[in-house]
Amino acid sequence: MKSEHLDATFAALADPTRRAILARLALGETTPTELAKPFDMSLPAVSKHLKVLEHAGLISRGRAAQARPCRLEAKRLKEAAEWMDRYRRFWEASFDRLDVFLDELKKEKSRGGQK
Amino acid sequence: MKSEHLDATFAALADPTRRAILARLALGETTPTELAKPFDMSLPAVSKHLKVLEHAGLISRGRAAQARPCRLEAKRLKEAAEWMDRYRRFWEASFDRLDVFLDELKKEKSRGGQK
């Protein structure tokens, strides 16, 4: 998990249009022209967002000169999700509290056994 | 899950120093002065990063006028992780292929039963 990858991934994800483009590509690969339609955006505006996503490795582009279809790439999203996972215990604190409670219960029990 | 929350969260996470500050705060709350030490940064530089993190709701600050200790807040990280989770199937594609295989197997079996 490279720090520069995370920089580029999170910066690319910090825009609602780029997240919407990824959501569209999650349904299947498509061309920039098709991508521009539902977003009511000009092709140059979409192309700018696609460049950011491609630079971050979140999408790849086909070689066909005219169309250059875009495809979602999951690897960098996986890295970012793995980074997030380190913090999972903070929002799953209720489980932590349950663990503490169960540990206490075990200690109580073993203390009881020693009496 | 608000789009503006995701914008602010991902923008805040797109910086290695801010991610390092979150990693430090995951060990427990501390003051900006303490935070600045391992990073070899000036207090104003750290304060600037803390403002971005606080604006994104990723940390909260104590009220004590001198110290204003910083604390990690998990809620927005959770929202971002939930957004990521929508894409999990793309990097867990091997499981998807297994599901397809098992579905095919079931169909084969039921076809066999109808004969």
PDB file of C-alpha atoms in Angstrom, chain A residues 10-11 13-16 19, chain B residues 2-15 18 51-58 76-77 79-80:
ATOM      1  CA  PHE A  10      -8.462   9.820  -2.075  1.00  0.00           C
ATOM      2  CA  ALA A  11      -7.944  13.023  -4.113  1.00  0.00           C
ATOM      3  CA  LEU A  13     -12.622  10.227  -4.820  1.00  0.00           C
ATOM      4  CA  ALA A  14     -13.075  13.720  -3.302  1.00  0.00           C
ATOM      5  CA  ASP A  15     -15.365  14.794  -6.162  1.00  0.00           C
ATOM      6  CA  PRO A  16     -19.048  13.826  -6.589  1.00  0.00           C
ATOM      7  CA  ARG A  19     -17.660   9.092  -7.752  1.00  0.00           C
TER       8      ARG A  19
ATOM      9  CA  LYS B   2     -23.944  12.820   2.352  1.00  0.00           C
ATOM     10  CA  SER B   3     -21.997  13.618  -0.808  1.00  0.00           C
ATOM     11  CA  GLU B   4     -20.427  16.696   0.849  1.00  0.00           C
ATOM     12  CA  HIS B   5     -19.228  14.521   3.735  1.00  0.00           C
ATOM     13  CA  LEU B   6     -17.515  12.168   1.281  1.00  0.00           C
ATOM     14  CA  ASP B   7     -15.973  15.147  -0.586  1.00  0.00           C
ATOM     15  CA  ALA B   8     -14.477  16.519   2.642  1.00  0.00           C
ATOM     16  CA  THR B   9     -13.438  13.122   4.024  1.00  0.00           C
ATOM     17  CA  PHE B  10     -11.629  11.970   0.875  1.00  0.00           C
ATOM     18  CA  ALA B  11      -9.978  15.398   0.377  1.00  0.00           C
ATOM     19  CA  ALA B  12      -8.722  15.296   3.991  1.00  0.00           C
ATOM     20  CA  LEU B  13      -7.403  11.735   3.556  1.00  0.00           C
ATOM     21  CA  ALA B  14      -5.508  12.657   0.354  1.00  0.00           C
ATOM     22  CA  ASP B  15      -2.484  13.853   2.353  1.00  0.00           C
ATOM     23  CA  ARG B  18      -3.035  14.029   7.759  1.00  0.00           C
ATOM     24  CA  LYS B  51      -8.285  22.396  10.731  1.00  0.00           C
ATOM     25  CA  VAL B  52      -8.784  20.337   7.554  1.00  0.00           C
ATOM     26  CA  LEU B  53      -9.360  17.175   9.622  1.00  0.00           C
ATOM     27  CA  GLU B  54     -11.746  18.982  11.989  1.00  0.00           C
ATOM     28  CA  HIS B  55     -13.672  20.549   9.086  1.00  0.00           C
ATOM     29  CA  ALA B  56     -14.114  17.056   7.619  1.00  0.00           C
ATOM     30  CA  GLY B  57     -15.377  15.801  10.989  1.00  0.00           C
ATOM     31  CA  LEU B  58     -12.520  13.282  11.218  1.00  0.00           C
ATOM     32  CA  ARG B  76     -17.102   9.997   8.758  1.00  0.00           C
ATOM     33  CA  LEU B  77     -14.487   7.282   8.233  1.00  0.00           C
ATOM     34  CA  GLU B  79     -19.337   6.608   5.869  1.00  0.00           C
ATOM     35  CA  ALA B  80     -16.326   6.549   3.529  1.00  0.00           C
TER      36      ALA B  80
END
